[in-house]
C-alpha cells in the first residue's frame, strides 16, 4: 500500500460495512489537490480490485455481495469520490471544495437533526425514497443579469440587497414547525460556528445524492422555491418604484437608484437589508462581476478564491487573471486541468 493512502483517515472494513461510518478525506480543487488525488487514484486503479456493488440509494451492498478488496469512483457536478476497501481498512477520498475546518454538509445536517429532535421533531420521519426524482424538480438558484443586455455595462449609483439566511427562512416559511429551532440557530450564528454552518450547509445537503441519497430533497426544494419567490417579488417592487434591477445572486439583488426601504426590511432571519451602497458595478457573466464601494475594489469570480484576487484592479475580471481553472475527471487519467493531465 502506498504511504499517501495509508496516512489518510480510514475505518475498519467488514462484510457489513456502513458507507456513512467511513471517514472522508478531502483534496481541495487546486492543482496540488488534483495531483495528490491522482497519485492515489491511479495506484488504486492499478490494483485490479473488485467493484463495489451498491444499492439504489447508494449504500454499499453487504454480506455475500460484498466481495473484498473493492473500490469504486462516483462523480457529480461538485465532487469526485473514491471509496476504497482493502487490507482491513476503508477510505472515502474526495476531490472537491474543502469545507471550513472540521465541518461538512453531513456534520452540519447531523447537528441540525439533533437540535430538531430536542424540540420534538424527528427529521427521519420526513425522509423520502424518491429523492433523486424530486431533486430534478428543484429550481435553480437565481444567478445572473436581469436582462441579457446588462452584461458588460458600467453602472453608477448601484446598491445591493441581501436576505438574511434566506434558504433556512424558506424552510421555516414552508414548514413552520421548523421555525422555532431555526430562529434559535440564527440568533447564535455570530457566536457559534456550528450554528452558522447549519444555516449555510444543511439545505444543500438535504438534496445531496452522494451524502444522503437526497432523502430530504423535498425540504430543500421548498426552501429554495420560497427564496426565489421572495427575491422575485422584491425585484418587482424595485421595478415598480422606478429602480433598475440589474442582477441576482441567489439571495441578493443589485439595483440602480435611490436606496430602497420597504416591507420585509429588517434583521430577522428572512428579512433583507441594503449591504452595499452607491457602488460602481459591472457584470461580465453570471459568475463574474466587479464593484467599487467607498473607493475599495471588489472582484467576484466564482471558482477563484478571494486571497488570489487581493491585488486585482478594476477591469481584471476581463484579463487572463480571471481565467477559470477547469478541472475534469475521466476514469483513464483521473483529474485533468484545462484538458491536461495533472501529474
mmCIF file of N, CA and C in Angstrom, residues 174-296:
data_model
loop_
_atom_site.group_PDB
_atom_site.id
_atom_site.type_symbol
_atom_site.label_atom_id
_atom_site.label_comp_id
_atom_site.label_asym_id
_atom_site.label_seq_id
_atom_site.Cartn_x
_atom_site.Cartn_y
_atom_site.Cartn_z
ATOM 1 N N UNK A 174 -42.120 27.444 4.679
ATOM 2 C CA UNK A 174 -42.883 26.356 4.058
ATOM 3 C C UNK A 174 -43.160 25.205 5.016
ATOM 4 N N UNK A 175 -42.382 25.122 6.085
ATOM 5 C CA UNK A 175 -42.587 24.094 7.116
ATOM 6 C C UNK A 175 -42.469 24.781 8.478
ATOM 7 N N UNK A 176 -43.529 25.443 8.917
ATOM 8 C CA UNK A 176 -43.485 26.295 10.115
ATOM 9 C C UNK A 176 -43.033 25.582 11.387
ATOM 10 N N UNK A 177 -43.164 24.264 11.422
ATOM 11 C CA UNK A 177 -42.745 23.540 12.622
ATOM 12 C C UNK A 177 -41.236 23.647 12.866
ATOM 13 N N UNK A 178 -40.471 24.002 11.817
ATOM 14 C CA UNK A 178 -39.024 24.153 11.965
ATOM 15 C C UNK A 178 -38.620 25.556 12.432
ATOM 16 N N UNK A 179 -39.559 26.487 12.448
ATOM 17 C CA UNK A 179 -39.194 27.889 12.673
ATOM 18 C C UNK A 179 -38.523 28.115 14.029
ATOM 19 N N UNK A 180 -39.078 27.567 15.086
ATOM 20 C CA UNK A 180 -38.524 27.803 16.424
ATOM 21 C C UNK A 180 -37.049 27.399 16.480
ATOM 22 N N UNK A 181 -36.743 26.207 15.995
ATOM 23 C CA UNK A 181 -35.360 25.721 16.028
ATOM 24 C C UNK A 181 -34.457 26.582 15.157
ATOM 25 N N UNK A 182 -34.917 26.893 13.956
ATOM 26 C CA UNK A 182 -34.095 27.679 13.033
ATOM 27 C C UNK A 182 -33.842 29.092 13.557
ATOM 28 N N UNK A 183 -34.833 29.692 14.172
ATOM 29 C CA UNK A 183 -34.635 31.043 14.690
ATOM 30 C C UNK A 183 -33.654 31.054 15.859
ATOM 31 N N UNK A 184 -33.664 30.007 16.672
ATOM 32 C CA UNK A 184 -32.682 29.904 17.756
ATOM 33 C C UNK A 184 -31.272 29.751 17.184
ATOM 34 N N UNK A 185 -31.150 28.944 16.140
ATOM 35 C CA UNK A 185 -29.852 28.769 15.478
ATOM 36 C C UNK A 185 -29.389 30.099 14.887
ATOM 37 N N UNK A 186 -30.310 30.806 14.258
ATOM 38 C CA UNK A 186 -29.982 32.089 13.624
ATOM 39 C C UNK A 186 -29.478 33.104 14.654
ATOM 40 N N UNK A 187 -30.102 33.136 15.817
ATOM 41 C CA UNK A 187 -29.696 34.082 16.863
ATOM 42 C C UNK A 187 -28.262 33.832 17.334
ATOM 43 N N UNK A 188 -27.820 32.584 17.258
ATOM 44 C CA UNK A 188 -26.493 32.217 17.777
ATOM 45 C C UNK A 188 -25.424 32.148 16.691
ATOM 46 N N UNK A 189 -25.779 32.501 15.454
ATOM 47 C CA UNK A 189 -24.873 32.271 14.323
ATOM 48 C C UNK A 189 -23.559 33.031 14.423
ATOM 49 N N UNK A 190 -23.562 34.205 15.048
ATOM 50 C CA UNK A 190 -22.337 35.003 15.131
ATOM 51 C C UNK A 190 -21.437 34.582 16.283
ATOM 52 N N UNK A 191 -21.988 33.846 17.231
ATOM 53 C CA UNK A 191 -21.201 33.393 18.378
ATOM 54 C C UNK A 191 -20.741 31.944 18.233
ATOM 55 N N UNK A 192 -21.503 31.138 17.521
ATOM 56 C CA UNK A 192 -21.191 29.715 17.409
ATOM 57 C C UNK A 192 -21.058 29.320 15.936
ATOM 58 N N UNK A 193 -19.866 28.883 15.557
ATOM 59 C CA UNK A 193 -19.626 28.497 14.163
ATOM 60 C C UNK A 193 -20.556 27.385 13.707
ATOM 61 N N UNK A 194 -20.873 26.468 14.621
ATOM 62 C CA UNK A 194 -21.743 25.366 14.242
ATOM 63 C C UNK A 194 -23.101 25.873 13.777
ATOM 64 N N UNK A 195 -23.622 26.875 14.464
ATOM 65 C CA UNK A 195 -24.918 27.436 14.062
ATOM 66 C C UNK A 195 -24.825 28.071 12.681
ATOM 67 N N UNK A 196 -23.746 28.783 12.436
ATOM 68 C CA UNK A 196 -23.541 29.395 11.119
ATOM 69 C C UNK A 196 -23.444 28.320 10.035
ATOM 70 N N UNK A 197 -22.743 27.236 10.346
ATOM 71 C CA UNK A 197 -22.581 26.160 9.371
ATOM 72 C C UNK A 197 -23.891 25.427 9.103
ATOM 73 N N UNK A 198 -24.708 25.264 10.130
ATOM 74 C CA UNK A 198 -26.020 24.640 9.933
ATOM 75 C C UNK A 198 -26.837 25.461 8.943
ATOM 76 N N UNK A 199 -26.825 26.776 9.115
ATOM 77 C CA UNK A 199 -27.583 27.653 8.220
ATOM 78 C C UNK A 199 -27.037 27.609 6.797
ATOM 79 N N UNK A 200 -25.714 27.486 6.668
ATOM 80 C CA UNK A 200 -25.083 27.560 5.345
ATOM 81 C C UNK A 200 -25.100 26.248 4.572
ATOM 82 N N UNK A 201 -25.056 25.111 5.284
ATOM 83 C CA UNK A 201 -24.830 23.841 4.597
ATOM 84 C C UNK A 201 -25.998 22.853 4.623
ATOM 85 N N UNK A 202 -26.896 22.969 5.582
ATOM 86 C CA UNK A 202 -27.914 21.924 5.762
ATOM 87 C C UNK A 202 -28.870 21.804 4.583
ATOM 88 N N UNK A 203 -29.332 22.936 4.058
ATOM 89 C CA UNK A 203 -30.327 22.893 2.980
ATOM 90 C C UNK A 203 -29.751 22.208 1.742
ATOM 91 N N UNK A 204 -28.501 22.513 1.422
ATOM 92 C CA UNK A 204 -27.869 21.875 0.274
ATOM 93 C C UNK A 204 -27.665 20.388 0.481
ATOM 94 N N UNK A 205 -27.293 20.001 1.707
ATOM 95 C CA UNK A 205 -27.052 18.582 1.973
ATOM 96 C C UNK A 205 -28.326 17.762 1.826
ATOM 97 N N UNK A 206 -29.459 18.347 2.116
ATOM 98 C CA UNK A 206 -30.726 17.619 2.047
ATOM 99 C C UNK A 206 -30.995 17.034 0.663
ATOM 100 N N UNK A 207 -30.440 17.655 -0.384
ATOM 101 C CA UNK A 207 -30.669 17.172 -1.748
ATOM 102 C C UNK A 207 -29.444 16.470 -2.326
ATOM 103 N N UNK A 208 -28.452 16.178 -1.475
ATOM 104 C CA UNK A 208 -27.227 15.538 -1.943
ATOM 105 C C UNK A 208 -27.457 14.044 -2.194
ATOM 106 N N UNK A 209 -27.212 13.612 -3.420
ATOM 107 C CA UNK A 209 -27.356 12.187 -3.733
ATOM 108 C C UNK A 209 -26.263 11.373 -3.061
ATOM 109 N N UNK A 210 -25.039 11.876 -3.114
ATOM 110 C CA UNK A 210 -23.930 11.151 -2.512
ATOM 111 C C UNK A 210 -23.944 11.204 -0.999
ATOM 112 N N UNK A 211 -24.445 12.307 -0.442
ATOM 113 C CA UNK A 211 -24.412 12.477 1.006
ATOM 114 C C UNK A 211 -25.527 11.763 1.739
ATOM 115 N N UNK A 212 -26.755 11.837 1.193
ATOM 116 C CA UNK A 212 -27.893 11.242 1.913
ATOM 117 C C UNK A 212 -28.931 10.661 0.965
ATOM 118 N N UNK A 213 -28.520 10.385 -0.275
ATOM 119 C CA UNK A 213 -29.441 9.858 -1.290
ATOM 120 C C UNK A 213 -30.629 10.792 -1.513
ATOM 121 N N UNK A 214 -30.406 12.087 -1.241
ATOM 122 C CA UNK A 214 -31.435 13.124 -1.441
ATOM 123 C C UNK A 214 -32.732 12.790 -0.712
ATOM 124 N N UNK A 215 -32.616 12.202 0.469
ATOM 125 C CA UNK A 215 -33.806 11.745 1.197
ATOM 126 C C UNK A 215 -34.638 12.894 1.769
ATOM 127 N N UNK A 216 -34.070 14.097 1.760
ATOM 128 C CA UNK A 216 -34.825 15.271 2.216
ATOM 129 C C UNK A 216 -34.872 16.330 1.111
ATOM 130 N N UNK A 217 -34.805 15.883 -0.136
ATOM 131 C CA UNK A 217 -34.774 16.808 -1.272
ATOM 132 C C UNK A 217 -36.021 17.684 -1.328
ATOM 133 N N UNK A 218 -37.149 17.170 -0.866
ATOM 134 C CA UNK A 218 -38.385 17.960 -0.900
ATOM 135 C C UNK A 218 -38.299 19.174 0.021
ATOM 136 N N UNK A 219 -37.572 19.042 1.128
ATOM 137 C CA UNK A 219 -37.400 20.185 2.026
ATOM 138 C C UNK A 219 -36.491 21.227 1.385
ATOM 139 N N UNK A 220 -35.431 20.759 0.744
ATOM 140 C CA UNK A 220 -34.536 21.659 0.021
ATOM 141 C C UNK A 220 -35.290 22.360 -1.105
ATOM 142 N N UNK A 221 -36.090 21.602 -1.829
ATOM 143 C CA UNK A 221 -36.899 22.165 -2.924
ATOM 144 C C UNK A 221 -37.801 23.288 -2.420
ATOM 145 N N UNK A 222 -38.479 23.038 -1.314
ATOM 146 C CA UNK A 222 -39.422 24.027 -0.783
ATOM 147 C C UNK A 222 -38.696 25.287 -0.317
ATOM 148 N N UNK A 223 -37.540 25.101 0.330
ATOM 149 C CA UNK A 223 -36.776 26.244 0.837
ATOM 150 C C UNK A 223 -36.275 27.118 -0.305
ATOM 151 N N UNK A 224 -35.752 26.488 -1.350
ATOM 152 C CA UNK A 224 -35.193 27.235 -2.483
ATOM 153 C C UNK A 224 -36.294 27.947 -3.265
ATOM 154 N N UNK A 225 -37.412 27.264 -3.471
ATOM 155 C CA UNK A 225 -38.522 27.890 -4.193
ATOM 156 C C UNK A 225 -39.036 29.112 -3.443
ATOM 157 N N UNK A 226 -39.145 29.003 -2.126
ATOM 158 C CA UNK A 226 -39.615 30.133 -1.330
ATOM 159 C C UNK A 226 -38.638 31.303 -1.425
ATOM 160 N N UNK A 227 -37.344 31.003 -1.358
ATOM 161 C CA UNK A 227 -36.339 32.060 -1.516
ATOM 162 C C UNK A 227 -36.499 32.748 -2.871
ATOM 163 N N UNK A 228 -36.569 31.963 -3.924
ATOM 164 C CA UNK A 228 -36.672 32.536 -5.267
ATOM 165 C C UNK A 228 -37.920 33.397 -5.422
ATOM 166 N N UNK A 229 -39.023 32.949 -4.843
ATOM 167 C CA UNK A 229 -40.261 33.727 -4.930
ATOM 168 C C UNK A 229 -40.125 35.069 -4.219
ATOM 169 N N UNK A 230 -39.491 35.065 -3.036
ATOM 170 C CA UNK A 230 -39.326 36.315 -2.288
ATOM 171 C C UNK A 230 -38.387 37.282 -3.006
ATOM 172 N N UNK A 231 -37.322 36.739 -3.598
ATOM 173 C CA UNK A 231 -36.385 37.594 -4.338
ATOM 174 C C UNK A 231 -37.080 38.192 -5.560
ATOM 175 N N UNK A 232 -37.837 37.377 -6.285
ATOM 176 C CA UNK A 232 -38.549 37.888 -7.464
ATOM 177 C C UNK A 232 -39.584 38.943 -7.072
ATOM 178 N N UNK A 233 -40.285 38.696 -5.971
ATOM 179 C CA UNK A 233 -41.319 39.642 -5.534
ATOM 180 C C UNK A 233 -40.701 40.991 -5.178
ATOM 181 N N UNK A 234 -39.556 40.968 -4.488
ATOM 182 C CA UNK A 234 -38.892 42.220 -4.136
ATOM 183 C C UNK A 234 -38.364 42.916 -5.391
ATOM 184 N N UNK A 235 -37.879 42.142 -6.347
ATOM 185 C CA UNK A 235 -37.394 42.729 -7.605
ATOM 186 C C UNK A 235 -38.526 43.459 -8.328
ATOM 187 N N UNK A 236 -39.725 42.898 -8.300
ATOM 188 C CA UNK A 236 -40.874 43.562 -8.926
ATOM 189 C C UNK A 236 -41.179 44.884 -8.230
ATOM 190 N N UNK A 237 -41.078 44.892 -6.904
ATOM 191 C CA UNK A 237 -41.323 46.128 -6.163
ATOM 192 C C UNK A 237 -40.269 47.182 -6.488
ATOM 193 N N UNK A 238 -39.032 46.745 -6.652
ATOM 194 C CA UNK A 238 -37.970 47.676 -7.036
ATOM 195 C C UNK A 238 -38.262 48.276 -8.410
ATOM 196 N N UNK A 239 -38.667 47.427 -9.341
ATOM 197 C CA UNK A 239 -39.005 47.909 -10.688
ATOM 198 C C UNK A 239 -40.147 48.927 -10.638
ATOM 199 N N UNK A 240 -41.190 48.594 -9.889
ATOM 200 C CA UNK A 240 -42.352 49.477 -9.812
ATOM 201 C C UNK A 240 -42.020 50.814 -9.157
ATOM 202 N N UNK A 241 -40.993 50.794 -8.290
ATOM 203 C CA UNK A 241 -40.611 52.029 -7.596
ATOM 204 C C UNK A 241 -39.690 52.905 -8.442
ATOM 205 N N UNK A 242 -39.360 52.440 -9.650
ATOM 206 C CA UNK A 242 -38.512 53.227 -10.533
ATOM 207 C C UNK A 242 -37.041 52.863 -10.489
ATOM 208 N N UNK A 243 -36.664 51.901 -9.639
ATOM 209 C CA UNK A 243 -35.274 51.437 -9.626
ATOM 210 C C UNK A 243 -35.043 50.493 -10.806
ATOM 211 N N UNK A 244 -33.785 50.305 -11.150
ATOM 212 C CA UNK A 244 -33.427 49.387 -12.228
ATOM 213 C C UNK A 244 -32.772 48.146 -11.628
ATOM 214 N N UNK A 245 -33.440 47.010 -11.719
ATOM 215 C CA UNK A 245 -32.860 45.752 -11.245
ATOM 216 C C UNK A 245 -31.845 45.281 -12.279
ATOM 217 N N UNK A 246 -30.598 45.087 -11.834
ATOM 218 C CA UNK A 246 -29.512 44.735 -12.751
ATOM 219 C C UNK A 246 -29.218 43.240 -12.733
ATOM 220 N N UNK A 247 -29.092 42.667 -11.533
ATOM 221 C CA UNK A 247 -28.740 41.245 -11.478
ATOM 222 C C UNK A 247 -29.144 40.623 -10.153
ATOM 223 N N UNK A 248 -29.124 39.278 -10.160
ATOM 224 C CA UNK A 248 -29.442 38.486 -8.974
ATOM 225 C C UNK A 248 -28.225 37.643 -8.594
ATOM 226 N N UNK A 249 -28.025 37.436 -7.297
ATOM 227 C CA UNK A 249 -27.001 36.493 -6.851
ATOM 228 C C UNK A 249 -27.544 35.640 -5.703
ATOM 229 N N UNK A 250 -28.381 34.699 -6.067
ATOM 230 C CA UNK A 250 -29.005 33.692 -5.199
ATOM 231 C C UNK A 250 -30.028 34.305 -4.243
ATOM 232 N N UNK A 251 -29.545 34.988 -3.208
ATOM 233 C CA UNK A 251 -30.464 35.606 -2.250
ATOM 234 C C UNK A 251 -30.202 37.106 -2.152
ATOM 235 N N UNK A 252 -29.764 37.680 -3.263
ATOM 236 C CA UNK A 252 -29.464 39.103 -3.283
ATOM 237 C C UNK A 252 -29.821 39.733 -4.619
ATOM 238 N N UNK A 253 -29.918 41.065 -4.609
ATOM 239 C CA UNK A 253 -30.287 41.819 -5.812
ATOM 240 C C UNK A 253 -29.398 43.054 -5.920
ATOM 241 N N UNK A 254 -28.789 43.249 -7.086
ATOM 242 C CA UNK A 254 -28.104 44.503 -7.405
ATOM 243 C C UNK A 254 -29.089 45.390 -8.170
ATOM 244 N N UNK A 255 -29.208 46.642 -7.739
ATOM 245 C CA UNK A 255 -30.140 47.549 -8.410
ATOM 246 C C UNK A 255 -29.582 48.970 -8.428
ATOM 247 N N UNK A 256 -30.002 49.758 -9.411
ATOM 248 C CA UNK A 256 -29.586 51.159 -9.507
ATOM 249 C C UNK A 256 -30.742 52.065 -9.111
ATOM 250 N N UNK A 257 -30.400 53.109 -8.370
ATOM 251 C CA UNK A 257 -31.414 54.072 -7.957
ATOM 252 C C UNK A 257 -31.274 54.408 -6.488
ATOM 253 N N UNK A 258 -32.149 55.255 -5.970
ATOM 254 C CA UNK A 258 -32.101 55.597 -4.546
ATOM 255 C C UNK A 258 -32.207 54.346 -3.678
ATOM 256 N N UNK A 259 -31.549 54.381 -2.528
ATOM 257 C CA UNK A 259 -31.605 53.234 -1.614
ATOM 258 C C UNK A 259 -33.063 52.938 -1.271
ATOM 259 N N UNK A 260 -33.438 51.684 -1.438
ATOM 260 C CA UNK A 260 -34.834 51.289 -1.259
ATOM 261 C C UNK A 260 -35.081 50.826 0.176
ATOM 262 N N UNK A 261 -36.234 51.210 0.709
ATOM 263 C CA UNK A 261 -36.689 50.735 2.015
ATOM 264 C C UNK A 261 -38.140 50.304 1.872
ATOM 265 N N UNK A 262 -38.489 49.210 2.550
ATOM 266 C CA UNK A 262 -39.870 48.765 2.404
ATOM 267 C C UNK A 262 -40.174 47.513 3.192
ATOM 268 N N UNK A 263 -41.271 46.881 2.834
ATOM 269 C CA UNK A 263 -41.767 45.693 3.518
ATOM 270 C C UNK A 263 -40.723 44.582 3.517
ATOM 271 N N UNK A 264 -40.533 43.969 4.677
ATOM 272 C CA UNK A 264 -39.599 42.854 4.788
ATOM 273 C C UNK A 264 -38.199 43.258 5.184
ATOM 274 N N UNK A 265 -37.932 44.556 5.265
ATOM 275 C CA UNK A 265 -36.596 45.023 5.644
ATOM 276 C C UNK A 265 -36.413 44.836 7.149
ATOM 277 N N UNK A 266 -35.258 44.334 7.549
ATOM 278 C CA UNK A 266 -35.013 44.127 8.969
ATOM 279 C C UNK A 266 -33.811 43.240 9.199
ATOM 280 N N UNK A 267 -33.685 42.746 10.415
ATOM 281 C CA UNK A 267 -32.516 41.952 10.789
ATOM 282 C C UNK A 267 -32.862 40.516 11.144
ATOM 283 N N UNK A 268 -34.128 40.151 11.100
ATOM 284 C CA UNK A 268 -34.514 38.783 11.435
ATOM 285 C C UNK A 268 -34.206 37.837 10.279
ATOM 286 N N UNK A 269 -34.184 36.551 10.573
ATOM 287 C CA UNK A 269 -33.992 35.539 9.540
ATOM 288 C C UNK A 269 -35.046 35.720 8.450
ATOM 289 N N UNK A 270 -34.591 35.824 7.211
ATOM 290 C CA UNK A 270 -35.507 36.011 6.094
ATOM 291 C C UNK A 270 -35.788 37.456 5.752
ATOM 292 N N UNK A 271 -35.439 38.389 6.662
ATOM 293 C CA UNK A 271 -35.548 39.813 6.332
ATOM 294 C C UNK A 271 -34.433 40.189 5.358
ATOM 295 N N UNK A 272 -34.534 41.383 4.782
ATOM 296 C CA UNK A 272 -33.492 41.846 3.874
ATOM 297 C C UNK A 272 -32.962 43.202 4.323
ATOM 298 N N UNK A 273 -31.779 43.529 3.837
ATOM 299 C CA UNK A 273 -31.195 44.840 4.132
ATOM 300 C C UNK A 273 -30.288 45.251 2.980
ATOM 301 N N UNK A 274 -29.993 46.533 2.897
ATOM 302 C CA UNK A 274 -29.044 47.041 1.908
ATOM 303 C C UNK A 274 -27.640 46.930 2.499
ATOM 304 N N UNK A 275 -26.816 46.049 1.930
ATOM 305 C CA UNK A 275 -25.474 45.861 2.483
ATOM 306 C C UNK A 275 -24.375 46.492 1.621
ATOM 307 N N UNK A 276 -24.721 46.984 0.435
ATOM 308 C CA UNK A 276 -23.776 47.729 -0.408
ATOM 309 C C UNK A 276 -24.499 48.971 -0.918
ATOM 310 N N UNK A 277 -23.825 50.128 -0.803
ATOM 311 C CA UNK A 277 -24.477 51.399 -1.119
ATOM 312 C C UNK A 277 -23.628 52.208 -2.097
ATOM 313 N N UNK A 278 -24.289 52.769 -3.116
ATOM 314 C CA UNK A 278 -23.676 53.728 -4.036
ATOM 315 C C UNK A 278 -22.377 53.199 -4.646
ATOM 316 N N UNK A 279 -22.490 52.103 -5.356
ATOM 317 C CA UNK A 279 -21.321 51.441 -5.947
ATOM 318 C C UNK A 279 -21.241 51.678 -7.455
ATOM 319 N N UNK A 280 -20.021 51.550 -7.970
ATOM 320 C CA UNK A 280 -19.822 51.314 -9.396
ATOM 321 C C UNK A 280 -19.922 49.807 -9.591
ATOM 322 N N UNK A 281 -20.606 49.387 -10.639
ATOM 323 C CA UNK A 281 -20.867 47.949 -10.801
ATOM 324 C C UNK A 281 -20.806 47.578 -12.276
ATOM 325 N N UNK A 282 -20.182 46.428 -12.537
ATOM 326 C CA UNK A 282 -20.137 45.897 -13.904
ATOM 327 C C UNK A 282 -20.117 44.372 -13.840
ATOM 328 N N UNK A 283 -20.907 43.757 -14.703
ATOM 329 C CA UNK A 283 -21.046 42.301 -14.704
ATOM 330 C C UNK A 283 -20.537 41.724 -16.015
ATOM 331 N N UNK A 284 -19.597 40.799 -15.910
ATOM 332 C CA UNK A 284 -19.038 40.155 -17.101
ATOM 333 C C UNK A 284 -19.863 38.941 -17.522
ATOM 334 N N UNK A 285 -20.276 38.142 -16.534
ATOM 335 C CA UNK A 285 -21.047 36.925 -16.792
ATOM 336 C C UNK A 285 -21.802 36.567 -15.520
ATOM 337 N N UNK A 286 -22.547 35.465 -15.556
ATOM 338 C CA UNK A 286 -23.325 35.087 -14.375
ATOM 339 C C UNK A 286 -22.454 34.939 -13.132
ATOM 340 N N UNK A 287 -21.252 34.429 -13.311
ATOM 341 C CA UNK A 287 -20.390 34.179 -12.159
ATOM 342 C C UNK A 287 -19.242 35.146 -12.011
ATOM 343 N N UNK A 288 -19.292 36.268 -12.717
ATOM 344 C CA UNK A 288 -18.169 37.204 -12.668
ATOM 345 C C UNK A 288 -18.661 38.645 -12.736
ATOM 346 N N UNK A 289 -18.353 39.415 -11.690
ATOM 347 C CA UNK A 289 -18.673 40.838 -11.699
ATOM 348 C C UNK A 289 -17.696 41.574 -10.791
ATOM 349 N N UNK A 290 -17.693 42.891 -10.886
ATOM 350 C CA UNK A 290 -16.806 43.714 -10.067
ATOM 351 C C UNK A 290 -17.555 44.965 -9.633
ATOM 352 N N UNK A 291 -17.172 45.474 -8.455
ATOM 353 C CA UNK A 291 -17.781 46.718 -7.997
ATOM 354 C C UNK A 291 -16.812 47.471 -7.099
ATOM 355 N N UNK A 292 -17.034 48.772 -7.006
ATOM 356 C CA UNK A 292 -16.250 49.641 -6.134
ATOM 357 C C UNK A 292 -17.203 50.317 -5.165
ATOM 358 N N UNK A 293 -16.903 50.196 -3.875
ATOM 359 C CA UNK A 293 -17.690 50.858 -2.840
ATOM 360 C C UNK A 293 -16.743 51.624 -1.928
ATOM 361 N N UNK A 294 -17.005 52.902 -1.757
ATOM 362 C CA UNK A 294 -16.155 53.757 -0.913
ATOM 363 C C UNK A 294 -14.683 53.669 -1.310
ATOM 364 N N UNK A 295 -14.427 53.585 -2.612
ATOM 365 C CA UNK A 295 -13.061 53.569 -3.111
ATOM 366 C C UNK A 295 -12.364 52.225 -3.041
ATOM 367 N N UNK A 296 -13.038 51.208 -2.524
ATOM 368 C CA UNK A 296 -12.437 49.872 -2.395
ATOM 369 C C UNK A 296 -12.977 48.974 -3.501
#
